Amino acid sequence: MNRVTHDTVRAVQWTGDHLRLLDQRRLPGESVYLDIPDAAAAASAIRDMVVRGAPAIGITAAYGVAMAARAAPADTRDWLKVLEPAMERLAAARPTAVNLFWALGRMERVIEAGGMDLPAALEAEARRIHEEDLAANRRMGELGAALMGPAGAVLTHCNTGSLATGGYGTALGVIRSAFAAGHIDKVYADETRPWLQGARLTAWELVQDGIPVDLVCEGAAASLMRRGCVGWVVVGADRIAANGDTANKIGTYPLAVLARHHGVRFMVVAPTSTIDMETPDGAGIPIEERDASEVLSLGGQPVAAEGAGAWNPAFDVTPAELIDAIVTEKGVVERPDRAKMTALMK
Ligand code: MRU
């Protein structure tokens, strides 16, 4: 955590005994950490959005498995059978972010490999997943900032920062690096209805770390682009299919359409743990639909006419042809397609 890289927040913390999660439902009003003692609490924290953002969800699930292993009887022989219920519960928490299933897959491979002290091995793997994510974010920050070059201001969506990852962030990591390099002087953040990740979380992180931020309603994005106010749109991802189609927070796809129309470049920043080569294209990505109450109310107060219903998909899919670059820790894929994604993942 350091001021030079404009990065001070850590939302997922491992104490050596249990998880501590910054309760993101209470930001920006209160900064409260919750103690998460076991896998069931980790699954609830993911489902209830105490922790959110694709990489942070994966890291939390990995520690969830480590905690389940530690709680198992010392004479356990069939570890897979004993840990399966906890892993299934974690897997069922949210459907779209593939990092959750990727992290559980890594933990499962450690279980299958066996060993003298499996709880210790699983804790070590969870720590590795956490550390690797932070390192990947720093690398993507460098690559994305170099690709961006002098850009004036950028527009981002949802929250992709330290709160959504092991630290530093994906799209927000690029923004941090670009700001530190003097490539950008301002960030426009979409407020990101209905959960307000932009207003509540991204603006909070950027203010904490001294990066100038102006909030915009989603509807203002077209006018912002038309006036030439932003050089790039920079977003994260919850799952990238084998052809480069990208699922991210609802409202990302319209930004990509607008960016193409206005000649603004569009960058997706995600670690390779977000790339799902088993899903051929965006049509195969499961899209979470959340409760209508998130749209019908705001901060617990009803904002819609009584009796109205609501459709509340949490994510949308941006077709690869609208994406100028996918930045990963393994390299940058410009104008992504199936062949380029396959080469990256080899
Ligand atoms: O519903 P959320 O807040 O978990 O959605 C998060 C996003 O869509 C992020 O943009 C995405 O996970 C990338 S985070 C590094």
Short mmCIF file of C-alpha atoms and ligand atoms in Angstrom, two decimals:
data_model
loop_
_atom_site.label_atom_id
_atom_site.label_comp_id
_atom_site.label_asym_id
_atom_site.label_seq_id
_atom_site.Cartn_x
_atom_site.Cartn_y
_atom_site.Cartn_z
CA MET A 1 0.00 0.00 0.00
CA ASN A 2 1.66 3.15 -1.02
CA ARG A 3 0.92 6.71 -1.88
CA VAL A 4 3.33 6.88 -4.80
CA THR A 5 1.25 4.33 -6.71
CA HIS A 6 -1.99 5.86 -5.39
CA ASP A 7 -3.09 2.60 -3.78
CA THR A 8 -3.97 2.41 -0.08
CA VAL A 9 -7.04 0.16 0.26
CA ARG A 10 -7.06 -3.62 0.92
CA ALA A 11 -10.59 -5.05 1.01
CA VAL A 12 -9.67 -8.74 1.40
CA GLN A 13 -7.30 -9.51 4.28
CA TRP A 14 -6.08 -12.87 5.57
CA THR A 15 -5.18 -12.79 9.25
CA GLY A 16 -3.43 -16.19 9.25
CA ASP A 17 -6.52 -17.58 10.97
CA HIS A 18 -9.54 -16.16 9.15
CA LEU A 19 -10.65 -13.64 6.53
CA ARG A 20 -11.41 -9.97 7.12
CA LEU A 21 -13.55 -8.31 4.49
CA LEU A 22 -14.27 -4.63 4.11
CA ASP A 23 -18.08 -4.51 4.03
CA GLN A 24 -18.62 -2.84 0.66
CA ARG A 25 -22.34 -2.45 1.27
CA ARG A 26 -21.58 0.22 3.87
CA LEU A 27 -19.17 2.31 1.81
CA PRO A 28 -18.64 5.18 1.44
CA GLY A 29 -20.40 6.09 4.72
CA GLU A 30 -18.61 3.59 6.96
CA SER A 31 -15.39 1.64 6.66
CA VAL A 32 -16.16 -1.55 8.58
CA TYR A 33 -14.31 -4.87 8.36
CA LEU A 34 -16.22 -8.10 8.99
CA ASP A 35 -14.57 -11.22 10.42
CA ILE A 36 -15.36 -14.19 8.18
CA PRO A 37 -14.61 -17.34 10.17
CA ASP A 38 -15.60 -20.14 7.77
CA ALA A 39 -16.56 -21.19 4.24
CA ALA A 40 -20.30 -20.67 4.80
CA ALA A 41 -19.70 -17.07 5.88
CA ALA A 42 -17.41 -16.57 2.87
CA ALA A 43 -20.15 -17.83 0.52
CA SER A 44 -22.72 -15.53 2.15
CA ALA A 45 -20.33 -12.58 1.90
CA ILE A 46 -19.97 -13.18 -1.86
CA ARG A 47 -23.71 -13.66 -2.40
CA ASP A 48 -24.67 -10.61 -0.33
CA MET A 49 -22.02 -8.36 -1.96
CA VAL A 50 -19.97 -7.74 1.20
CA VAL A 51 -17.17 -8.57 -1.24
CA ARG A 52 -17.62 -8.12 -5.00
CA GLY A 53 -15.58 -7.80 -8.16
CA ALA A 54 -14.45 -10.89 -10.06
CA PRO A 55 -10.89 -11.35 -8.70
CA ALA A 56 -11.87 -10.50 -5.10
CA ILE A 57 -14.67 -13.09 -5.28
CA GLY A 58 -12.19 -15.74 -6.44
CA ILE A 59 -9.69 -14.90 -3.68
CA THR A 60 -12.44 -15.02 -1.04
CA ALA A 61 -13.61 -18.42 -2.29
CA ALA A 62 -10.05 -19.79 -2.14
CA TYR A 63 -9.68 -18.72 1.50
CA GLY A 64 -13.15 -20.19 2.10
CA VAL A 65 -11.87 -23.61 1.02
CA ALA A 66 -8.76 -23.18 3.18
CA MET A 67 -10.96 -22.42 6.21
CA ALA A 68 -13.17 -25.45 5.47
CA ALA A 69 -10.08 -27.68 5.38
CA ARG A 70 -8.87 -26.37 8.70
CA ALA A 71 -12.27 -27.08 10.27
CA ALA A 72 -12.28 -30.71 9.00
CA PRO A 73 -11.42 -33.61 11.34
CA ALA A 74 -7.65 -34.14 11.61
CA ASP A 75 -7.98 -37.81 10.56
CA THR A 76 -9.75 -36.92 7.26
CA ARG A 77 -8.72 -39.21 4.40
CA ASP A 78 -11.13 -38.39 1.59
CA TRP A 79 -10.54 -34.62 1.49
CA LEU A 80 -12.46 -34.07 -1.73
CA LYS A 81 -15.59 -35.63 -0.24
CA VAL A 82 -15.28 -33.65 3.00
CA LEU A 83 -14.66 -30.32 1.26
CA GLU A 84 -17.18 -30.78 -1.57
CA PRO A 85 -20.18 -29.25 0.26
CA ALA A 86 -18.20 -26.09 1.08
CA MET A 87 -16.92 -25.85 -2.49
CA GLU A 88 -20.41 -26.32 -3.91
CA ARG A 89 -21.77 -23.64 -1.61
CA LEU A 90 -19.03 -21.22 -2.68
CA ALA A 91 -19.58 -22.04 -6.38
CA ALA A 92 -23.30 -21.31 -6.05
CA ALA A 93 -22.74 -17.84 -4.56
CA ARG A 94 -22.64 -15.91 -7.88
CA PRO A 95 -22.70 -17.22 -11.47
CA THR A 96 -21.00 -14.77 -13.84
CA ALA A 97 -17.47 -14.03 -12.59
CA VAL A 98 -15.41 -16.98 -13.81
CA ASN A 99 -12.62 -16.15 -11.33
CA LEU A 100 -14.76 -17.85 -8.69
CA PHE A 101 -14.73 -21.18 -10.55
CA TRP A 102 -11.11 -20.71 -11.62
CA ALA A 103 -10.01 -20.26 -7.99
CA LEU A 104 -12.07 -23.26 -6.85
CA GLY A 105 -10.47 -25.29 -9.66
CA ARG A 106 -7.00 -24.39 -8.39
CA MET A 107 -7.95 -25.40 -4.85
CA GLU A 108 -9.40 -28.66 -6.14
CA ARG A 109 -6.15 -29.50 -7.91
CA VAL A 110 -4.27 -29.06 -4.61
CA ILE A 111 -6.76 -31.40 -2.92
CA GLU A 112 -6.30 -33.98 -5.68
CA ALA A 113 -2.52 -33.75 -5.37
CA GLY A 114 -2.88 -34.69 -1.67
CA GLY A 115 0.00 -34.39 0.80
CA MET A 116 0.86 -34.63 4.47
CA ASP A 117 -0.74 -31.38 5.61
CA LEU A 118 -3.54 -30.49 3.21
CA PRO A 119 -4.99 -27.59 5.26
CA ALA A 120 -1.56 -25.91 5.18
CA ALA A 121 -1.21 -26.61 1.44
CA LEU A 122 -4.65 -25.11 0.76
CA GLU A 123 -3.91 -22.02 2.83
CA ALA A 124 -0.64 -21.59 0.90
CA GLU A 125 -2.49 -21.90 -2.42
CA ALA A 126 -5.09 -19.32 -1.37
CA ARG A 127 -2.28 -16.92 -0.40
CA ARG A 128 -0.63 -17.55 -3.77
CA ILE A 129 -3.86 -16.79 -5.64
CA HIS A 130 -4.12 -13.56 -3.64
CA GLU A 131 -0.49 -12.50 -4.23
CA GLU A 132 -0.52 -13.45 -7.91
CA ASP A 133 -3.60 -11.30 -8.42
CA LEU A 134 -1.90 -8.26 -6.95
CA ALA A 135 1.20 -8.87 -9.10
CA ALA A 136 -0.97 -9.33 -12.22
CA ASN A 137 -2.72 -6.05 -11.51
CA ARG A 138 0.56 -4.17 -11.22
CA ARG A 139 1.75 -5.66 -14.52
CA MET A 140 -1.53 -4.83 -16.26
CA GLY A 141 -1.21 -1.32 -14.87
CA GLU A 142 2.14 -0.89 -16.64
CA LEU A 143 0.96 -2.47 -19.90
CA GLY A 144 -2.33 -0.59 -20.01
CA ALA A 145 -0.79 2.78 -19.16
CA ALA A 146 1.86 2.30 -21.87
CA LEU A 147 -0.81 1.41 -24.42
CA MET A 148 -2.94 4.38 -23.39
CA GLY A 149 -0.27 7.06 -23.67
CA PRO A 150 -1.33 10.68 -23.05
CA ALA A 151 -5.12 10.56 -22.80
CA GLY A 152 -6.28 13.60 -20.84
CA ALA A 153 -9.21 11.98 -19.10
CA VAL A 154 -10.76 8.50 -19.11
CA LEU A 155 -14.19 7.11 -18.39
CA THR A 156 -14.61 4.00 -16.27
CA HIS A 157 -17.57 1.91 -15.16
CA CYS A 158 -18.46 -0.01 -12.00
CA ASN A 159 -15.58 -0.58 -9.56
CA THR A 160 -12.48 -2.44 -10.69
CA GLY A 161 -10.04 -1.20 -8.07
CA SER A 162 -8.43 -2.45 -4.89
CA LEU A 163 -11.93 -3.15 -3.60
CA ALA A 164 -12.65 -5.55 -6.47
CA THR A 165 -9.31 -7.40 -6.48
CA GLY A 166 -6.38 -8.47 -4.33
CA GLY A 167 -5.23 -4.86 -4.57
CA TYR A 168 -4.38 -2.09 -7.06
CA GLY A 169 -7.16 -3.10 -9.45
CA THR A 170 -7.62 -4.04 -13.08
CA ALA A 171 -9.04 -1.08 -15.05
CA LEU A 172 -8.48 1.11 -11.99
CA GLY A 173 -4.93 -0.26 -11.79
CA VAL A 174 -4.31 1.00 -15.33
CA ILE A 175 -5.84 4.31 -14.30
CA ARG A 176 -3.56 4.44 -11.22
CA SER A 177 -0.48 3.74 -13.35
CA ALA A 178 -1.57 6.20 -16.06
CA PHE A 179 -2.13 8.90 -13.44
CA ALA A 180 1.26 8.21 -11.83
CA ALA A 181 2.86 8.43 -15.30
CA GLY A 182 1.13 11.76 -15.99
CA HIS A 183 -0.90 10.31 -18.90
CA ILE A 184 -4.23 11.30 -17.38
CA ASP A 185 -5.30 14.07 -15.08
CA LYS A 186 -8.90 13.11 -14.42
CA VAL A 187 -11.25 10.14 -14.19
CA TYR A 188 -14.92 10.21 -15.06
CA ALA A 189 -16.73 7.45 -13.18
CA ASP A 190 -20.16 6.20 -14.17
CA GLU A 191 -22.35 6.06 -11.09
CA THR A 192 -23.32 2.48 -12.13
CA ARG A 193 -26.93 1.89 -11.25
CA PRO A 194 -28.45 -0.01 -9.56
CA TRP A 195 -25.79 -0.85 -6.96
CA LEU A 196 -23.81 2.40 -7.45
CA GLN A 197 -20.37 0.80 -7.50
CA GLY A 198 -19.08 3.87 -9.34
CA ALA A 199 -20.53 6.48 -7.00
CA ARG A 200 -20.01 4.60 -3.76
CA LEU A 201 -16.82 2.62 -4.40
CA THR A 202 -14.77 3.95 -7.35
CA ALA A 203 -15.19 7.57 -6.31
CA TRP A 204 -14.31 6.60 -2.72
CA GLU A 205 -11.15 4.75 -3.77
CA LEU A 206 -9.97 7.53 -6.06
CA VAL A 207 -10.62 10.21 -3.45
CA GLN A 208 -8.73 8.10 -0.84
CA ASP A 209 -5.78 7.90 -3.20
CA GLY A 210 -5.73 11.49 -4.43
CA ILE A 211 -6.83 10.91 -8.04
CA PRO A 212 -9.30 13.56 -9.31
CA VAL A 213 -12.69 12.02 -10.11
CA ASP A 214 -15.95 13.40 -11.49
CA LEU A 215 -19.06 11.25 -11.28
CA VAL A 216 -21.43 11.04 -14.23
CA CYS A 217 -24.87 9.50 -14.58
CA GLU A 218 -24.74 6.69 -17.17
CA GLY A 219 -26.88 8.81 -19.46
CA ALA A 220 -24.16 11.50 -19.60
CA ALA A 221 -21.56 9.24 -21.23
CA ALA A 222 -22.59 10.04 -24.82
CA SER A 223 -22.37 13.79 -24.22
CA LEU A 224 -19.00 13.37 -22.54
CA MET A 225 -17.68 11.54 -25.60
CA ARG A 226 -19.26 13.93 -28.07
CA ARG A 227 -17.48 16.85 -26.37
CA GLY A 228 -14.15 15.02 -26.70
CA CYS A 229 -13.68 14.87 -22.94
CA VAL A 230 -12.30 11.31 -22.75
CA GLY A 231 -9.49 9.58 -24.65
CA TRP A 232 -10.32 6.05 -23.54
CA VAL A 233 -13.06 4.06 -21.86
CA VAL A 234 -11.36 1.62 -19.47
CA VAL A 235 -13.34 -1.21 -17.88
CA GLY A 236 -12.83 -4.56 -16.16
CA ALA A 237 -14.40 -7.94 -16.89
CA ASP A 238 -16.19 -10.73 -15.09
CA ARG A 239 -15.71 -13.30 -17.83
CA ILE A 240 -14.07 -13.13 -21.24
CA ALA A 241 -15.11 -15.84 -23.69
CA ALA A 242 -12.71 -17.62 -26.07
CA ASN A 243 -13.45 -15.16 -28.91
CA GLY A 244 -12.92 -12.06 -26.74
CA ASP A 245 -16.60 -11.30 -26.05
CA THR A 246 -16.59 -9.76 -22.57
CA ALA A 247 -19.15 -9.88 -19.76
CA ASN A 248 -18.91 -6.98 -17.36
CA LYS A 249 -21.19 -4.87 -15.19
CA ILE A 250 -24.49 -3.96 -16.83
CA GLY A 251 -24.00 -0.74 -18.75
CA THR A 252 -20.59 -1.67 -20.18
CA TYR A 253 -21.94 -2.73 -23.59
CA PRO A 254 -23.68 0.61 -24.28
CA LEU A 255 -20.42 2.39 -23.43
CA ALA A 256 -18.62 0.28 -26.06
CA VAL A 257 -21.25 1.14 -28.67
CA LEU A 258 -20.96 4.83 -27.81
CA ALA A 259 -17.17 4.72 -27.83
CA ARG A 260 -17.07 3.21 -31.33
CA HIS A 261 -19.56 5.81 -32.60
CA HIS A 262 -17.51 8.69 -31.19
CA GLY A 263 -14.06 7.34 -32.11
CA VAL A 264 -13.10 6.83 -28.44
CA ARG A 265 -10.96 3.77 -27.75
CA PHE A 266 -12.25 0.99 -25.52
CA MET A 267 -9.95 -1.02 -23.23
CA VAL A 268 -10.83 -4.12 -21.18
CA VAL A 269 -8.39 -4.92 -18.37
CA ALA A 270 -8.54 -8.37 -16.76
CA PRO A 271 -6.16 -11.06 -15.52
CA THR A 272 -6.04 -14.33 -17.45
CA SER A 273 -8.02 -15.88 -14.54
CA THR A 274 -11.01 -13.99 -16.03
CA ILE A 275 -10.60 -15.64 -19.45
CA ASP A 276 -12.81 -18.67 -19.98
CA MET A 277 -11.60 -20.59 -23.02
CA GLU A 278 -14.30 -23.23 -22.42
CA THR A 279 -17.02 -20.74 -23.33
CA PRO A 280 -16.81 -20.13 -27.08
CA ASP A 281 -18.54 -16.75 -27.17
CA GLY A 282 -20.59 -14.30 -25.15
CA ALA A 283 -23.87 -16.12 -25.75
CA GLY A 284 -22.63 -18.91 -23.45
CA ILE A 285 -21.83 -16.64 -20.49
CA PRO A 286 -24.37 -17.00 -17.65
CA ILE A 287 -25.74 -13.59 -16.72
CA GLU A 288 -26.80 -13.13 -13.13
CA GLU A 289 -30.21 -11.56 -12.60
CA ARG A 290 -30.60 -9.92 -9.22
CA ASP A 291 -33.59 -8.91 -7.17
CA ALA A 292 -35.93 -6.26 -8.63
CA SER A 293 -35.76 -4.38 -5.32
CA GLU A 294 -32.24 -3.16 -6.25
CA VAL A 295 -33.78 -1.19 -9.14
CA LEU A 296 -37.01 -0.21 -7.43
CA SER A 297 -35.29 1.35 -4.44
CA LEU A 298 -32.17 3.34 -3.60
CA GLY A 299 -30.49 3.26 -0.20
CA GLY A 300 -33.48 1.37 1.14
CA GLN A 301 -35.93 4.06 -0.06
CA PRO A 302 -38.46 3.21 -2.79
CA VAL A 303 -37.86 5.28 -5.95
CA ALA A 304 -40.41 3.72 -8.31
CA ALA A 305 -44.18 3.83 -8.58
CA GLU A 306 -45.71 1.20 -6.35
CA GLY A 307 -46.76 -1.79 -8.43
CA ALA A 308 -43.99 -1.40 -11.06
CA GLY A 309 -41.79 -4.40 -11.73
CA ALA A 310 -38.12 -4.32 -12.74
CA TRP A 311 -35.64 -6.31 -14.84
CA ASN A 312 -32.25 -6.40 -13.13
CA PRO A 313 -29.49 -8.18 -15.07
CA ALA A 314 -26.20 -7.60 -13.24
CA PHE A 315 -24.00 -7.92 -16.34
CA ASP A 316 -24.01 -7.47 -20.11
CA VAL A 317 -21.81 -8.78 -22.90
CA THR A 318 -19.70 -6.51 -25.08
CA PRO A 319 -18.95 -8.15 -28.46
CA ALA A 320 -15.22 -8.51 -29.19
CA GLU A 321 -15.47 -6.34 -32.30
CA LEU A 322 -16.24 -3.31 -30.13
CA ILE A 323 -13.12 -3.81 -27.99
CA ASP A 324 -9.88 -2.12 -29.06
CA ALA A 325 -7.66 -3.94 -26.56
CA ILE A 326 -7.79 -6.58 -23.85
CA VAL A 327 -4.97 -6.00 -21.37
CA THR A 328 -3.87 -9.02 -19.31
CA GLU A 329 -0.78 -9.74 -17.21
CA LYS A 330 0.45 -11.97 -20.06
CA GLY A 331 0.21 -9.25 -22.65
CA VAL A 332 -2.09 -7.02 -24.65
CA VAL A 333 -4.47 -8.36 -27.30
CA GLU A 334 -5.46 -5.63 -29.73
CA ARG A 335 -8.71 -6.07 -31.70
CA PRO A 336 -9.34 -9.44 -29.99
CA ASP A 337 -10.61 -12.51 -31.80
CA ARG A 338 -10.55 -16.25 -31.21
CA ALA A 339 -7.12 -16.82 -32.78
CA LYS A 340 -5.45 -14.04 -30.79
CA MET A 341 -7.08 -15.16 -27.51
CA THR A 342 -5.97 -18.75 -28.16
CA ALA A 343 -2.40 -17.58 -28.79
CA LEU A 344 -2.44 -15.54 -25.56
CA MET A 345 -3.67 -18.48 -23.48
CA LYS A 346 -1.27 -21.06 -24.92
O1 MRU B 1 -21.54 -7.02 -9.30
P1 MRU B 1 -20.10 -6.72 -9.08
O2 MRU B 1 -19.87 -5.43 -8.32
O3 MRU B 1 -19.34 -7.88 -8.48
O4 MRU B 1 -19.53 -6.48 -10.54
C1 MRU B 1 -18.18 -6.17 -10.69
C2 MRU B 1 -17.80 -5.83 -12.07
O5 MRU B 1 -18.59 -5.96 -13.00
C3 MRU B 1 -16.39 -5.42 -12.31
O6 MRU B 1 -16.34 -4.48 -13.34
C4 MRU B 1 -15.60 -6.66 -12.72
O7 MRU B 1 -15.75 -7.67 -11.76
C5 MRU B 1 -14.17 -6.38 -12.87
S1 MRU B 1 -13.48 -6.12 -11.25
C6 MRU B 1 -11.85 -6.13 -11.32
#
